[in-house]
Coordinates of C-alpha atoms in Angstrom, one line a residue:
Chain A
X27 CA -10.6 18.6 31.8
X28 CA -11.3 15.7 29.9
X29 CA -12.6 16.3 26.2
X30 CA -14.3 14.1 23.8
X31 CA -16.0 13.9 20.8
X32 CA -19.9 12.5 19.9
X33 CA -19.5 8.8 17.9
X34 CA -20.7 9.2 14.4
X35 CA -24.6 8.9 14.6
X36 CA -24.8 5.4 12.8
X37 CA -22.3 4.2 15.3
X38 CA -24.9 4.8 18.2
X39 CA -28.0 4.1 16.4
X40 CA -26.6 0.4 15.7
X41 CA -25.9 -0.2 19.3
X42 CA -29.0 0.8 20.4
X43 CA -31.5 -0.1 18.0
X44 CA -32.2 -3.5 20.1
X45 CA -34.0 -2.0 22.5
X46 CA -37.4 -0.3 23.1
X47 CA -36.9 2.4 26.2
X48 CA -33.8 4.0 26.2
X49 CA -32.4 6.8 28.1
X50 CA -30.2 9.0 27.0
X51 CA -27.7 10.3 30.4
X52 CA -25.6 13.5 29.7
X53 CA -22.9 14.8 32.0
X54 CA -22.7 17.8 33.2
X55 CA -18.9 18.8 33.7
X56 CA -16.4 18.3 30.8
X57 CA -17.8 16.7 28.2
X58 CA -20.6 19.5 28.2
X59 CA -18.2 22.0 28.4
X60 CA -16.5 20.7 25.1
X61 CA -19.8 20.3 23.5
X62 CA -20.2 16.3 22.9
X63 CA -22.1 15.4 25.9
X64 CA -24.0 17.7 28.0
X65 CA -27.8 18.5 28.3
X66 CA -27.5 20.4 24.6
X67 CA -25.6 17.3 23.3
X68 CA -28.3 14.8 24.9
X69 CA -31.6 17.0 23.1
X70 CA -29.3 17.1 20.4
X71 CA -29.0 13.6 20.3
X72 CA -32.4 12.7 21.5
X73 CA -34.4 14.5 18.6
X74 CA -32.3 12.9 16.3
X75 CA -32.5 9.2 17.4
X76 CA -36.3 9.8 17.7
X77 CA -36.7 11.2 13.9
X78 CA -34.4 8.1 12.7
X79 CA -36.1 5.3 14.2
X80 CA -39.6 7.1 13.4
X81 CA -38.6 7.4 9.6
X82 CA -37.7 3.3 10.0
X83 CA -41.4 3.1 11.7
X84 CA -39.6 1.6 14.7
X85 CA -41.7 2.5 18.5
X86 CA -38.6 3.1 20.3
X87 CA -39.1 5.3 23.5
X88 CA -36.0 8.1 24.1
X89 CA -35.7 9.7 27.3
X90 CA -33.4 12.5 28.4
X91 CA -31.5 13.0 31.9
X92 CA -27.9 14.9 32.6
X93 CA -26.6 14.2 36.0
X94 CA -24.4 16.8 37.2
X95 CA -21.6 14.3 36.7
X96 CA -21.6 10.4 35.9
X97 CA -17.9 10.0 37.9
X98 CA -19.7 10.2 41.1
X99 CA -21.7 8.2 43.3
X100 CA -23.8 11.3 45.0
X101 CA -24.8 12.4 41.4
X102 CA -25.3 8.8 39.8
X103 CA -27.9 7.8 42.6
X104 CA -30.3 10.4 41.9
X105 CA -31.6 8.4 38.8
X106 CA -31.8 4.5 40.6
X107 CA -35.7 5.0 41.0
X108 CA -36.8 6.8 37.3
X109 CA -34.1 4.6 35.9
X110 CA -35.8 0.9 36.5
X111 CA -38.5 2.0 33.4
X112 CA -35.2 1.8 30.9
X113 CA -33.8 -1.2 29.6
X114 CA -31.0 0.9 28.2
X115 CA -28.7 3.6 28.8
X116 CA -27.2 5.8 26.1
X117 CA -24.0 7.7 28.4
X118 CA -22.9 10.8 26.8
X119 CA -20.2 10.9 29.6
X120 CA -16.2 10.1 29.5
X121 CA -15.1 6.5 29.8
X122 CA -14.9 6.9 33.1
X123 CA -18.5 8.1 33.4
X124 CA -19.9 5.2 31.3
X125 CA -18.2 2.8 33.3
X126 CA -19.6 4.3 36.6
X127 CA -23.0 4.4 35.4
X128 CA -23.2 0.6 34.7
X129 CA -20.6 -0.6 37.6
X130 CA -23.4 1.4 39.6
X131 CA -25.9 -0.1 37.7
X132 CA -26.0 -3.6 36.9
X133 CA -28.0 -5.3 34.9
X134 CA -28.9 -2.4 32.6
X135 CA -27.3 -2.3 28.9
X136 CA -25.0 0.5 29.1
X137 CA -23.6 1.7 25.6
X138 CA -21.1 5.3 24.9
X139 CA -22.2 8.2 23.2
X140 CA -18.9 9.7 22.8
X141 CA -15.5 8.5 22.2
X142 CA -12.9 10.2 25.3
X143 CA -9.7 12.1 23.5
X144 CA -7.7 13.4 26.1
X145 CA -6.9 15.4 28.9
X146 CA -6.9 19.1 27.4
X147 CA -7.7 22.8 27.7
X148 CA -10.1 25.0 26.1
X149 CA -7.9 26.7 23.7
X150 CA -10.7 28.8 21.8
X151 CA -14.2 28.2 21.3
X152 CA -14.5 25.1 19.3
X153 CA -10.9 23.9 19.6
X154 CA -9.3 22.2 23.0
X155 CA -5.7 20.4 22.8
X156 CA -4.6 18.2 24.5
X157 CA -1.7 18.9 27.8
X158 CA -1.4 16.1 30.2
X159 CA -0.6 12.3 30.0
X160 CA -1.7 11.1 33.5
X161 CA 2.3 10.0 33.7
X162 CA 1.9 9.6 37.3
X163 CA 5.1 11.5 37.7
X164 CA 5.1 15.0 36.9
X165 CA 8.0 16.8 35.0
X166 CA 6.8 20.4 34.1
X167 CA 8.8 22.1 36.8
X168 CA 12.0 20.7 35.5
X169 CA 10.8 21.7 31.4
X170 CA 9.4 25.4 32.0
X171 CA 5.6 24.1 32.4
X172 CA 5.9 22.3 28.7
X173 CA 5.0 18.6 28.8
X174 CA 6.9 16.7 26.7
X175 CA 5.7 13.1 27.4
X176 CA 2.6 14.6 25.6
X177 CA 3.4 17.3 23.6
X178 CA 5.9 15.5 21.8
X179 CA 4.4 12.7 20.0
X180 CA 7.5 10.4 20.3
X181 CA 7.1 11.2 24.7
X182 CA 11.0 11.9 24.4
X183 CA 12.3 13.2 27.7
X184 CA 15.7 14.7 26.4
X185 CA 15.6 17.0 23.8
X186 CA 14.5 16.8 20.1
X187 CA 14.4 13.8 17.7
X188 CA 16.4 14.4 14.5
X189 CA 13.4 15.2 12.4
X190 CA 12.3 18.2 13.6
X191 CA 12.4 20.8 10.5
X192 CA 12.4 24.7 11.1
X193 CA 11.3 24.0 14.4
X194 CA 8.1 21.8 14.0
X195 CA 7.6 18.6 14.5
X196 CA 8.3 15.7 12.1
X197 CA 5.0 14.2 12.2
X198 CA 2.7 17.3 11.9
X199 CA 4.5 20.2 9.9
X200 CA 2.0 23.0 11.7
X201 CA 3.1 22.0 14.9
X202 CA 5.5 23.1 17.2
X203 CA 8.7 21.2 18.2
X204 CA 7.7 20.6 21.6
X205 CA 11.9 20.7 22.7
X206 CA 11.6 23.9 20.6
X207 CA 9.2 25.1 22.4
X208 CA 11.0 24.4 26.0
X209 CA 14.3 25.2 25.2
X210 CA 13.2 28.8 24.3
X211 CA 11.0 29.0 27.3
X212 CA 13.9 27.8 29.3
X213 CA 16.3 30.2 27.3
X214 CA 14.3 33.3 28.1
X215 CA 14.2 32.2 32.0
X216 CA 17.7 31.5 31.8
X217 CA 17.4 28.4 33.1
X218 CA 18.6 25.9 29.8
X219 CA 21.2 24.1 32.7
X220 CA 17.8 22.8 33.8
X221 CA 17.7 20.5 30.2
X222 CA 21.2 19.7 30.5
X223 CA 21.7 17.1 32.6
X224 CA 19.7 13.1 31.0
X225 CA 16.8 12.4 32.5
X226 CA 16.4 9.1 33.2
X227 CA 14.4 6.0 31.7
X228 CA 10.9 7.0 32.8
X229 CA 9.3 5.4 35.4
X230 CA 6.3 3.3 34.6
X231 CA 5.3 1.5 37.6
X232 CA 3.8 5.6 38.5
X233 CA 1.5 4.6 35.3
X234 CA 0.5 0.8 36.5
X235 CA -3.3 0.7 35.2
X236 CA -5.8 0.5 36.6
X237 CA -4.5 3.9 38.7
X238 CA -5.7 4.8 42.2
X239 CA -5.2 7.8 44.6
X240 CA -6.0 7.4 48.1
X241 CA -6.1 10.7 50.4
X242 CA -4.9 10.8 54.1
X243 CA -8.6 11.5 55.3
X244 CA -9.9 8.4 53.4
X245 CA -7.1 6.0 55.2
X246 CA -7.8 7.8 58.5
X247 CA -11.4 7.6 58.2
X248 CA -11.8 4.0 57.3
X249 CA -8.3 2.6 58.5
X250 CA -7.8 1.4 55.3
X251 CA -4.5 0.1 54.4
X252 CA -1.6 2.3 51.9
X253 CA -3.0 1.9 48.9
Chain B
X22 CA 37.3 -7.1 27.2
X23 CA 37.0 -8.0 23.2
X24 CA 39.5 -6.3 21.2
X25 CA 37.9 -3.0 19.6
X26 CA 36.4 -3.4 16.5
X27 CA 37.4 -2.5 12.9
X28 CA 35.8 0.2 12.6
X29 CA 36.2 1.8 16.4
X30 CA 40.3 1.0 15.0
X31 CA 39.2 3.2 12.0
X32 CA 38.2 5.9 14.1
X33 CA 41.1 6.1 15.9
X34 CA 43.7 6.7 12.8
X35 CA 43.3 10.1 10.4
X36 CA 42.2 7.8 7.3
X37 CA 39.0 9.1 6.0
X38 CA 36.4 6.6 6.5
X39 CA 33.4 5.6 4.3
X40 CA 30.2 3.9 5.3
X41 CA 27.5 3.3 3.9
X42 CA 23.6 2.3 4.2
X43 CA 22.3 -0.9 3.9
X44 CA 18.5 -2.3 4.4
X45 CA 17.7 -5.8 5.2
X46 CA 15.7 -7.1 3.2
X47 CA 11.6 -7.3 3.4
X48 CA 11.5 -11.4 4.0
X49 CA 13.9 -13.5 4.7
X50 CA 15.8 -14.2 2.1
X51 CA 19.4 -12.5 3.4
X52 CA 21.4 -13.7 0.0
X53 CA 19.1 -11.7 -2.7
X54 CA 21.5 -8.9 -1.1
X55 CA 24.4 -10.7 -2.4
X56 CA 25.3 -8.7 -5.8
X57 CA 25.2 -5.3 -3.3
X58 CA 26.9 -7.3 -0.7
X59 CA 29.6 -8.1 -2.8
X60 CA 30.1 -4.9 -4.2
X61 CA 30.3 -2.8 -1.0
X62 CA 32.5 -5.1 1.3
X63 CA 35.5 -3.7 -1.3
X64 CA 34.0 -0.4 -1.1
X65 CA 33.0 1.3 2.5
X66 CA 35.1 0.6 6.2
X67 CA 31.6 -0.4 7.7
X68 CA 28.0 -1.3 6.3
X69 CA 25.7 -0.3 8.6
X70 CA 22.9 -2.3 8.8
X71 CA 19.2 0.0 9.2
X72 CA 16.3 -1.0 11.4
X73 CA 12.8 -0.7 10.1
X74 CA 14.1 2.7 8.2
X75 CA 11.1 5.0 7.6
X76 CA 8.9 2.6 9.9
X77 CA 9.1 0.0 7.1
X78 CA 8.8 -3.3 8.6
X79 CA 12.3 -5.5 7.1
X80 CA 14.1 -8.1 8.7
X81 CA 15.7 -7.5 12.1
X82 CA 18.9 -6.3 11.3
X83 CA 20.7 -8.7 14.3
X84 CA 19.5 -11.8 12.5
X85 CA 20.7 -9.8 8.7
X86 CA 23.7 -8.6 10.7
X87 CA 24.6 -12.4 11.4
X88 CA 24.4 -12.8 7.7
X89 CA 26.4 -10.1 7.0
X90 CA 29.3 -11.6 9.6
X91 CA 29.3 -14.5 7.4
X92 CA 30.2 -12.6 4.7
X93 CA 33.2 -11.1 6.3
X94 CA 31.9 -7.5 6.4
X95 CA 32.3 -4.6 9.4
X96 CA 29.0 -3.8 10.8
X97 CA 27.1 -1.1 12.3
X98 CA 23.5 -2.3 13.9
X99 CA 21.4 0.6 13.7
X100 CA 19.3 0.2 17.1
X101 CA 15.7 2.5 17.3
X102 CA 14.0 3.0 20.4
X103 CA 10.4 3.0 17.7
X104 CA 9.9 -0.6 18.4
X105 CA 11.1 -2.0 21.8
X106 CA 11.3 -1.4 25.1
X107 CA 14.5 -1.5 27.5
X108 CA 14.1 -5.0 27.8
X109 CA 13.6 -5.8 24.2
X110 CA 17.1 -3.7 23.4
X111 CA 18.6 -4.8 26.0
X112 CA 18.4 -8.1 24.9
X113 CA 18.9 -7.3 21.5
X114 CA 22.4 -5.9 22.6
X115 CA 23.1 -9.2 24.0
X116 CA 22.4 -10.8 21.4
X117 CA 24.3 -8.7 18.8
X118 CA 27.5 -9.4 21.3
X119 CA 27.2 -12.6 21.4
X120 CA 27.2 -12.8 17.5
X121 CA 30.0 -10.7 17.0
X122 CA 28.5 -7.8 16.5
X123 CA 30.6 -4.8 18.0
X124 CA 29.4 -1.3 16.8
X125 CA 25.9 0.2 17.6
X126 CA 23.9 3.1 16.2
X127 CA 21.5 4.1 18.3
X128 CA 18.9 6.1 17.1
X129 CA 15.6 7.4 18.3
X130 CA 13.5 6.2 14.8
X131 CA 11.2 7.9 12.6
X132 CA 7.7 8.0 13.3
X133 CA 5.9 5.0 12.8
X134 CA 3.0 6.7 10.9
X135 CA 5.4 7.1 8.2
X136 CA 5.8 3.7 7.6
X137 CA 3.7 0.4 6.6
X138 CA 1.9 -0.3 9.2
X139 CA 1.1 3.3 10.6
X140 CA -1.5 1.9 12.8
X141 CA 0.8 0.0 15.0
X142 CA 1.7 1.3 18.9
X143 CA 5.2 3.1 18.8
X144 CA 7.1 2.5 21.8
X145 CA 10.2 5.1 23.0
X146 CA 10.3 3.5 26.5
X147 CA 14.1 4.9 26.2
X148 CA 15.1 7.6 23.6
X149 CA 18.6 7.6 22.3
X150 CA 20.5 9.4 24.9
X151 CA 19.2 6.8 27.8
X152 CA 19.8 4.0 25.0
X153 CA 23.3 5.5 24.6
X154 CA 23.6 5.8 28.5
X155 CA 22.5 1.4 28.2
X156 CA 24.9 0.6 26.2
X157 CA 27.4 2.1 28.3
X158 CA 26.6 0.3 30.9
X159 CA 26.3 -2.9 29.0
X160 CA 30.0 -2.2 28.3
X161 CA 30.6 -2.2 31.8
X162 CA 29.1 -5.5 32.4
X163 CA 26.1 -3.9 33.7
X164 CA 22.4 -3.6 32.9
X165 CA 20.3 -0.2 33.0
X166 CA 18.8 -1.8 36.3
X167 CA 22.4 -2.4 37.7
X168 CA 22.1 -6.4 37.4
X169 CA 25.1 -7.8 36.7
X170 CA 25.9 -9.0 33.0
X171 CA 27.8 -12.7 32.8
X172 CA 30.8 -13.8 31.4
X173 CA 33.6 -10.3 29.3
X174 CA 31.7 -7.3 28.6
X175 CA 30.8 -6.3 25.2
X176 CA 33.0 -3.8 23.9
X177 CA 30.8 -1.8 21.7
X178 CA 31.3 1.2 20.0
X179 CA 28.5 3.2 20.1
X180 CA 27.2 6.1 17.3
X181 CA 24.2 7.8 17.4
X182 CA 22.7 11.1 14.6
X183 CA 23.1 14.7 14.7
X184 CA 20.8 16.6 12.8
X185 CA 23.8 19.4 11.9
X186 CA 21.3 21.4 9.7
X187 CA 18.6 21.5 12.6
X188 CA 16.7 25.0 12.5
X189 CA 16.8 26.5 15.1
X190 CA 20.0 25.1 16.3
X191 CA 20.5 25.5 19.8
X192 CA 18.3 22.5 21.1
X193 CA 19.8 20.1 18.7
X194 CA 23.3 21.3 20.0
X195 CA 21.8 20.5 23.8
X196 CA 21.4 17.0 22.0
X197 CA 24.9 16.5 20.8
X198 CA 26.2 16.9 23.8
X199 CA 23.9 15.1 25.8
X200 CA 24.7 12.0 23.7
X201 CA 28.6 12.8 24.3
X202 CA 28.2 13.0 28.0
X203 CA 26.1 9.9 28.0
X204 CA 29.3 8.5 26.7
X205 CA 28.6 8.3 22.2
X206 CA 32.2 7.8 20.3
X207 CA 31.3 8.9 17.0
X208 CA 28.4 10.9 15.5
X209 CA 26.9 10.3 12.1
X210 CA 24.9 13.3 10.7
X211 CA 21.6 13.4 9.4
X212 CA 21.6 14.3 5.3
X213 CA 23.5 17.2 4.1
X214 CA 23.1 18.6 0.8
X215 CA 25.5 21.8 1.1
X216 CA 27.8 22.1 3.8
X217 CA 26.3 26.3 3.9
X218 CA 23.7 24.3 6.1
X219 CA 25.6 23.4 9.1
X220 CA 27.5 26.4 9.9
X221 CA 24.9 27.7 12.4
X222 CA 25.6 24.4 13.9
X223 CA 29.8 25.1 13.8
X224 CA 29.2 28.7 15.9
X225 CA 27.8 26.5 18.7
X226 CA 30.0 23.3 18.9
X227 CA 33.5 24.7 17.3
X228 CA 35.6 21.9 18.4
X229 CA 34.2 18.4 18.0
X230 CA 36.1 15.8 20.1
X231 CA 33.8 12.9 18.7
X232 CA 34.4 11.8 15.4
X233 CA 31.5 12.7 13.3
X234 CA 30.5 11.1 9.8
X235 CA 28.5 13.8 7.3
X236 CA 25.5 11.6 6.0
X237 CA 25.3 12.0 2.2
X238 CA 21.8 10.8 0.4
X239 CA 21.9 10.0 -3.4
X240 CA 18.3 11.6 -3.8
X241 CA 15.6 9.7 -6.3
X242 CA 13.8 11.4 -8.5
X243 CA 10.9 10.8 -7.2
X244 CA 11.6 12.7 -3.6
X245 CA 13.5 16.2 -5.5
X246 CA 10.4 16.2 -7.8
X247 CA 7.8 15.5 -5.0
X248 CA 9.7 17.4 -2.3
X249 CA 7.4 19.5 0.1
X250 CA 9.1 20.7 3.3
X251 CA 7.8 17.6 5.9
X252 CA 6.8 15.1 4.0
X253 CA 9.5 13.2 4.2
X254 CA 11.3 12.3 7.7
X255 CA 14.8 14.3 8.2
X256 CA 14.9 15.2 4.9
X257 CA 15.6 19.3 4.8
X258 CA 16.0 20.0 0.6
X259 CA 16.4 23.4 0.2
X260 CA 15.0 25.1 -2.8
X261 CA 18.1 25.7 -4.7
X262 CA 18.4 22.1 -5.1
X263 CA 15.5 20.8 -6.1
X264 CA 16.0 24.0 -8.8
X265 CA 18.7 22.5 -10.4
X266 CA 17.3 18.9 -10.8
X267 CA 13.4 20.0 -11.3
X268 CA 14.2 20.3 -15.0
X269 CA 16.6 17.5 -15.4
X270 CA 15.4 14.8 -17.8
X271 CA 14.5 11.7 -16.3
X272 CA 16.9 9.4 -18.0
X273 CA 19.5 12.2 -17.2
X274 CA 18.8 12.2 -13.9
X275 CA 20.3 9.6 -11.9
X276 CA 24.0 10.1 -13.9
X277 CA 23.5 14.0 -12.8
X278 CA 22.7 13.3 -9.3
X279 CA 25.9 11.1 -8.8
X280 CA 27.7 13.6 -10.5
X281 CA 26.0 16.4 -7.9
X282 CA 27.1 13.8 -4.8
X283 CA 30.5 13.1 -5.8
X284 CA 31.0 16.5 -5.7
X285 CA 29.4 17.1 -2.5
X286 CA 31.5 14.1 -1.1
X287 CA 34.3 15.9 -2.8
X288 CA 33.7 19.3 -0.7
X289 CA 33.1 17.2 2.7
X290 CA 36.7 15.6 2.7
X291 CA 38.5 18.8 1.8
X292 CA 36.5 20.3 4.6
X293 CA 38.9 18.7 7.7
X294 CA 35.7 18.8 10.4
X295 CA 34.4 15.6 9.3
X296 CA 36.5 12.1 10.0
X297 CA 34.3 10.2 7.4
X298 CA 31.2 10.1 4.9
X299 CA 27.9 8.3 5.1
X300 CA 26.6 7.2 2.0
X301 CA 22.7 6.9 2.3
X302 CA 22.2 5.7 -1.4
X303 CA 18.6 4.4 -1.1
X304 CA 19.0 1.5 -3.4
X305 CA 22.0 2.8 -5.5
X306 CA 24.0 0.8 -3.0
X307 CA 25.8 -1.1 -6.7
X308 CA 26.9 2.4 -7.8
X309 CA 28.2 3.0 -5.0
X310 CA 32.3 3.4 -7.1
X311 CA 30.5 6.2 -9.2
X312 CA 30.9 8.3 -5.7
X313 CA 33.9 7.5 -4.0

């Protein structure tokens, strides 16, 4: 899922404080399930905006909303009517999210609530990690389900740099060599021949941004061309 | 072709070879080198010239490597993969061959939040091996996207690092040959302090075809008294070391650290697995005759 993180506070109340009704949109899916965006996180939020500007003695109207997600049309159209009251929007969704909600919007002031970290994983409650780069061009079945285009900082794709020490990595000394980490796995499979062989230069016309998918159904349904 | 260079001639006779370390310099200003210049072109088989070491941002070393040729000295141009993509070395290649400049190091690069300008966007569009791999095929009048290269080939000779005290061993062994089958023809180590550190590494590879240089660094002060495993990049001191020179006196120090490193040097050419030393001497690059 994708996991991110609330701005600091005086961050949002600066690029808000403009305006007189604003509404505060949550999403439902990842960022509430990592806690920065989702109908806690928007109350959260809310309460506090609303004591801040009232200790300034400033009549700003905050409103609350979560859409069960802001990366899709079905769920974004729901607010079009109740939305026309707001001259801004406060998205406590990904990047992706905020950019939906005003494409699908415009002419309202769309600002972020949260900055987007990464694609990650739940690894306790409280702590995710990231896993996965987008690349475009998946590798794990080749390096025992370890990805080191992310879990490496460097993104080397043949073994370890130099300055790995006692099997962690040179830039963070708590964490693990991510070659370390797939040579063993590989070891124990017996499958090392797998790392043997160079891998070449990575390909980065699979990451040209901005990135699109297109499923079969979609082309056959509105005989649009490949891409 | 171009005839070999000095150094790939050096490699191919049983004399023990010396090289050491040089940074260009942070401006651009080439000849406030000149007292070290002077003093190691008598001294080593090769200088080999670093590139942004520690992610500090110095002159390119193709344009202090032209300076360098001027003086008359053999050259190594370290290459990192830190700060340019396969075009960017590619072309840097180029233009090292077209200056003269015949052997390569090719290196992956420390981190750039270790250096001076740790904000900046690192870029490893290649690592080493697949910059190894390009050189290679530079050498055969190629390009890594199988365009043809005008006019002779370079003929470089191309080095890259082995970290021989890498714990645990095995994936930096995968490494070492990796860079040998992507077609490296000699090997300079990363630091060694006591040659007890790399015979984990000897179990695995006990015939080295490659000719492999141990890396010797004349330690400061500053990083045996400060030294906290990590904090500095490729730098493994192990505790018995920084022991012995924790109570050393400051204006002792320096004299007893030579002393240590000659010693050390000493040990690594009785030893018979290594065809060479490389002096990393951090700014000590004058005292260099103190060592060898």
């Amino acid at each position: 899922m994708i996991i991110a993180s609330r701005k600091p506070f005086a961050e949002i109340k600066k690029s808000i404080e403009l305006y007189e009704n604003i509404l505060v949109v949550g999403c439902g899916t990842c960022v509430a399930v990592c806690l920065a965006g989702g109908k806690k996180e928007v109350g959260l939020l809310a309460s506090q905006l609303r004591m801040s500007f009232a200790l300034d003695k400033k009549k700003i109207q905050i409103s609350e909303e979560t859409l069960e997600r802001q990366c899709d049309h079905e769920f974004l159209e729901t607010i079009r009517e109740p939305l026309k009251e707001f001259d801004c929007l406060l998205s406590l969704a990904c990047g992706a999210g905020v950019q939906f909600l005003a494409e699908t919007y415009p002419g309202k002031k769309v600002f972020p609530g949260v900055n987007t970290s990464f694609i990650g994983v739940a690894e306790a409650a409280g702590l995710w990690t990231e896993r996965c780069r987008a690349c475009g061009d998946c590798l794990l079945a080749i390096t025992g389900g370890i990805c080191p285009r992310t879990l490496c900082v460097k993104g080397l794709n043949n073994g370890p740099c130099g300055g790995m020490i006692d099997g962690k990595c040179e830039v963070d000394p708590e964490r693990p060599c991510a070659w370390v980490s797939i040579y063993e796995r590989l070891a124990e499979e017996g499958r090392v021949n797998q790392i043997e062989i160079m891998f070449p230069p990575t390909d980065f016309r699979f990451q040209t941004k901005p990135g699109r998918v297109t499923h079969r159904a979609y082309l056959r349904r509105y005989n649009a061309g490949s891409k | 072709m171009p005839d070999p260079s000095k150094f790939a001639q050096a490699l191919g006779t049983d004399s023990f070879i010396v090289t050491c370390e040089l940074d260009p310099p942070k401006g651009f200003v080439p000849s406030l080198l000149d007292r070290k210049i002077a003093v190691l072109k008598n001294k080593v088989q090769a200088v080999v010239v670093s590139d942004n070491p520690r992610a500090r941002m110095l002159m390119a070393p193709v344009g202090f490597c032209r300076y360098l040729l001027d003086q008359g000295l053999e050259l190594i141009m370290t290459l990192t993969c830190r700060d340019r993509n396969r075009l960017a070395l590619q072309s840097d290649l180029l233009a090292a061959a077209g200056l003269g400049i015949q052997n390569i190091l090719a290196v992956t690069g420390d981190y750039i939040t270790w250096g001076d300008h740790p904000e900046g966007k690192p870029v490893y569009d290649l690592d080493s091996i697949q910059l190894i791999w390009a050189i290679s095929q530079l050498n055969s009048n190629r390009d890594i996207s199988g365009n043809v290269i005008e006019g002779t080939a370079p003929s470089f000779t191309i080095g890259s690092a082995v970290a021989l005290t890498g714990n645990p061993v095995g994936p930096q062994v995968l490494k070492f040959r990796k860079k040998e089958k992507a077609g490296v023809h000699f090997f300079m180590s990363h630091p060694v302090f006591d040659l007890a550190d790399v015979e984990e590494f000897f179990k695995q590879v006990v015939e080295i075809q490659t000719p492999l240089l141990a890396s010797v660094c004349l330690l400061t002060e500053e990083q045996i008294r400060g030294y906290v495993l990590g904090n500095y990049p490729g730098l493994l001191i192990q505790d018995s070391l920084s022991d012995k020179f924790k109570s050393v006196h400051s204006t002792e120090f320096q004299p007893r650290m030579i002393e240590h490193t000659a010693r050390l040097i000493e040990t690594i050419k009785k030893d018979g697995r290594f065809r060479g030393v490389h002096l990393m001497l951090q700014g000590a690059e004058e005292q260099i005759g103190e060592l060898i």
